Amino acid sequence: MKGGMTNDTIAALATPVGGGVAVVRISGPHAVELAEQVWRCRNRRPLAQLPARTLHLGEAGEADGMAIDRCLAVRFQAPASYTGEDMVEIHGHGGGLVARQILLALLNQGARHAEPGEFTRRAFLNGKMDLTQAEAVADIVQAHSLMALRLGKRQLDGRLGQQVAGIYDRLSLLLAEVESQLDFPDEEIERVPGQKLASELAALQQETQMLLESRLEGEVLRQGVSLVLAGPPNVGKSSLMNAILGRDRAIVNHLPGTTRDTLEEFAHVRGIPVRLIDTAGIREARNAVESAGIARALASMREAQVVIWVSDVRKPMQTQAMPPDFARLPVLGVLNKCDRLPVGSTPPARTGEVCVSALTGDGLEELFDAVERMVWHNPHEHEPEVAVGARHAALLEQAMPSLREAEQNLLDDQPEMAAVALRDALEPIGMIHGKTVLPDVLDTIFSRFCIGK
Ligand code: GDP
């Protein structure tokens, strides 16, 4: 099984190259022994004899004994470690070379270079966390908003895993009850009536359905939404992008058509991670470069979850209309430069349109309200406790028809068929938290991790 062997010792750089500190991670039965080949404590005591989970100052060196850096090392003793195995972390100065030399020395001594996510995969295989918790590690690393980060943290704490395990365990009990009635039909045991079992199943379906309904939140928070700023040239798209970002990213220019290409930035709007895309102004192109930019702008609009169509409030709306074939897109109309309206005049906004000034920041809150409504479809007042991701949702969907079928079978007094349907429901649900799981599913999940995680 790929990456599933836990009898070898793996090593990898756990920090990106170029930081102030570089951490090399080693995990497996020979972690301490291997670390001792490349790291010596200042007081010359072997690492194995130094207290675990305490940082010790020493030196890292090459096999020939030449010290290359002053480093800290910490030892974790199985099972009290991230992976559940013996582990060592060596903290050296950042900059790449030190860490790479330490890693090379470890590999020369027999460690294997870890695959992406292999430390976390081992943590899962050793029962340190369930699969939803392992996935939360990647979610946290990749989170683009505080709301997404907090969702990841709750999942890491096991909230989603516990809910799924609750459903799984209650289903298993139900199955055991149905099977005992099948195995010992004539015994004088007290039988739970089919009606009662069916109503327990109905409750479980409701819980499953509620988890499924958190899918939108899960997908939005994990993947973010793309928000495309489009409109005629010079209406203030780049200025609006900067206003949303709160800093100067795009180059604002008073000549029309300066944003020839698309610019992308991550931001968050009311906790929603957004990929903000600024596009070239849309008008009759005057040359090939411009027309390529416009083509890219139109392509971004087609793929956007929200298109913010910006116009200049002072100019006639007919001349700034969106191309008619885009009418079916999720469009939010924004009238910019409202600071330029004569005092006391009402802006010509139609229903659903928002008036803003990228210059003064007026109207941005209303713009954020509108984006929030478009993304969540409803006002979003509470942060989700748990929210399933695409993988979880697909498995829950798969279980639903079997749950319904099992309920009907129980009502029809067909326990054999109910048992089959219950087993069919248990399998996909068990795959969510990793109770039942196939190695290739693990390969897919952990491939989106970085090396050293
Ligand atoms: P883009 O071509 O649509 O990206 O427009 P820019 O962001 O480059 O802005 C074009 C011009 O309009 C610049 O001179 C900006 O300073 C100006 N501008 C942008 N937003 C506002 C606004 O809200 N109020 C005013 N008064 N000027 C603005």
mmCIF file of C-alpha atoms and ligand atoms in Angstrom, residues 231-240 242 251-259 278-279 281 310 312 314 336-340 356-361, ligand 1:
data_model
loop_
_atom_site.group_PDB
_atom_site.id
_atom_site.type_symbol
_atom_site.label_atom_id
_atom_site.label_comp_id
_atom_site.label_asym_id
_atom_site.label_seq_id
_atom_site.Cartn_x
_atom_site.Cartn_y
_atom_site.Cartn_z
ATOM 1 C CA GLY A 231 -17.583 46.566 -16.987
ATOM 2 C CA PRO A 232 -16.633 49.233 -19.497
ATOM 3 C CA PRO A 233 -13.170 50.807 -19.278
ATOM 4 C CA ASN A 234 -12.449 53.520 -16.739
ATOM 5 C CA VAL A 235 -15.521 52.999 -14.537
ATOM 6 C CA GLY A 236 -13.326 52.174 -11.531
ATOM 7 C CA LYS A 237 -13.039 48.360 -11.546
ATOM 8 C CA SER A 238 -9.414 48.362 -10.418
ATOM 9 C CA SER A 239 -10.135 51.036 -7.823
ATOM 10 C CA LEU A 240 -13.005 48.933 -6.510
ATOM 11 C CA ASN A 242 -8.279 47.874 -4.308
ATOM 12 C CA ILE A 251 -2.470 49.785 -11.058
ATOM 13 C CA VAL A 252 -5.085 52.489 -11.197
ATOM 14 C CA ASN A 253 -4.786 54.691 -14.228
ATOM 15 C CA HIS A 254 -6.967 57.417 -15.603
ATOM 16 C CA LEU A 255 -6.461 56.285 -19.204
ATOM 17 C CA PRO A 256 -9.188 53.926 -20.372
ATOM 18 C CA GLY A 257 -8.161 50.347 -21.059
ATOM 19 C CA THR A 258 -5.135 50.077 -18.738
ATOM 20 C CA THR A 259 -6.146 46.729 -17.256
ATOM 21 C CA ASP A 278 -10.192 42.284 -12.139
ATOM 22 C CA THR A 279 -10.730 42.215 -15.885
ATOM 23 C CA GLY A 281 -12.644 46.912 -19.709
ATOM 24 C CA VAL A 310 -19.462 48.119 -12.639
ATOM 25 C CA ASP A 312 -19.993 54.977 -13.879
ATOM 26 C CA ARG A 314 -22.501 59.809 -14.106
ATOM 27 C CA ASN A 336 -19.431 53.596 -8.954
ATOM 28 C CA LYS A 337 -18.174 57.150 -8.415
ATOM 29 C CA CYS A 338 -21.208 58.097 -6.322
ATOM 30 C CA ASP A 339 -19.043 60.727 -4.621
ATOM 31 C CA ARG A 340 -19.341 62.682 -7.872
ATOM 32 C CA VAL A 356 -20.575 52.872 -4.162
ATOM 33 C CA SER A 357 -17.575 55.071 -4.254
ATOM 34 C CA ALA A 358 -14.317 53.197 -4.619
ATOM 35 C CA LEU A 359 -12.631 56.490 -3.777
ATOM 36 C CA THR A 360 -14.275 57.163 -0.400
ATOM 37 C CA GLY A 361 -15.377 53.608 0.460
HETATM 38 P P1 GDP B 1 -11.017 50.700 -14.564
HETATM 39 O O1 GDP B 1 -10.484 50.973 -15.903
HETATM 40 O O2 GDP B 1 -12.496 50.396 -14.617
HETATM 41 O O3 GDP B 1 -10.272 49.630 -13.806
HETATM 42 O O4 GDP B 1 -10.935 52.070 -13.736
HETATM 43 P P2 GDP B 1 -9.817 52.571 -12.701
HETATM 44 O O5 GDP B 1 -9.977 51.897 -11.392
HETATM 45 O O6 GDP B 1 -8.479 52.506 -13.341
HETATM 46 O O7 GDP B 1 -10.302 54.062 -12.495
HETATM 47 C C1 GDP B 1 -10.414 54.980 -13.566
HETATM 48 C C2 GDP B 1 -10.388 56.387 -13.024
HETATM 49 O O8 GDP B 1 -11.549 56.640 -12.228
HETATM 50 C C3 GDP B 1 -9.191 56.714 -12.127
HETATM 51 O O9 GDP B 1 -8.769 57.994 -12.397
HETATM 52 C C4 GDP B 1 -9.765 56.581 -10.711
HETATM 53 O O10 GDP B 1 -9.089 57.405 -9.795
HETATM 54 C C5 GDP B 1 -11.175 57.084 -10.930
HETATM 55 N N1 GDP B 1 -12.118 56.530 -9.956
HETATM 56 C C6 GDP B 1 -12.301 55.213 -9.668
HETATM 57 N N2 GDP B 1 -13.270 55.053 -8.732
HETATM 58 C C7 GDP B 1 -13.702 56.290 -8.400
HETATM 59 C C8 GDP B 1 -14.685 56.790 -7.489
HETATM 60 O O11 GDP B 1 -15.367 56.070 -6.763
HETATM 61 N N3 GDP B 1 -14.858 58.137 -7.455
HETATM 62 C C9 GDP B 1 -14.138 58.973 -8.232
HETATM 63 N N4 GDP B 1 -14.385 60.271 -8.123
HETATM 64 N N5 GDP B 1 -13.200 58.565 -9.090
HETATM 65 C C10 GDP B 1 -12.975 57.238 -9.195
#
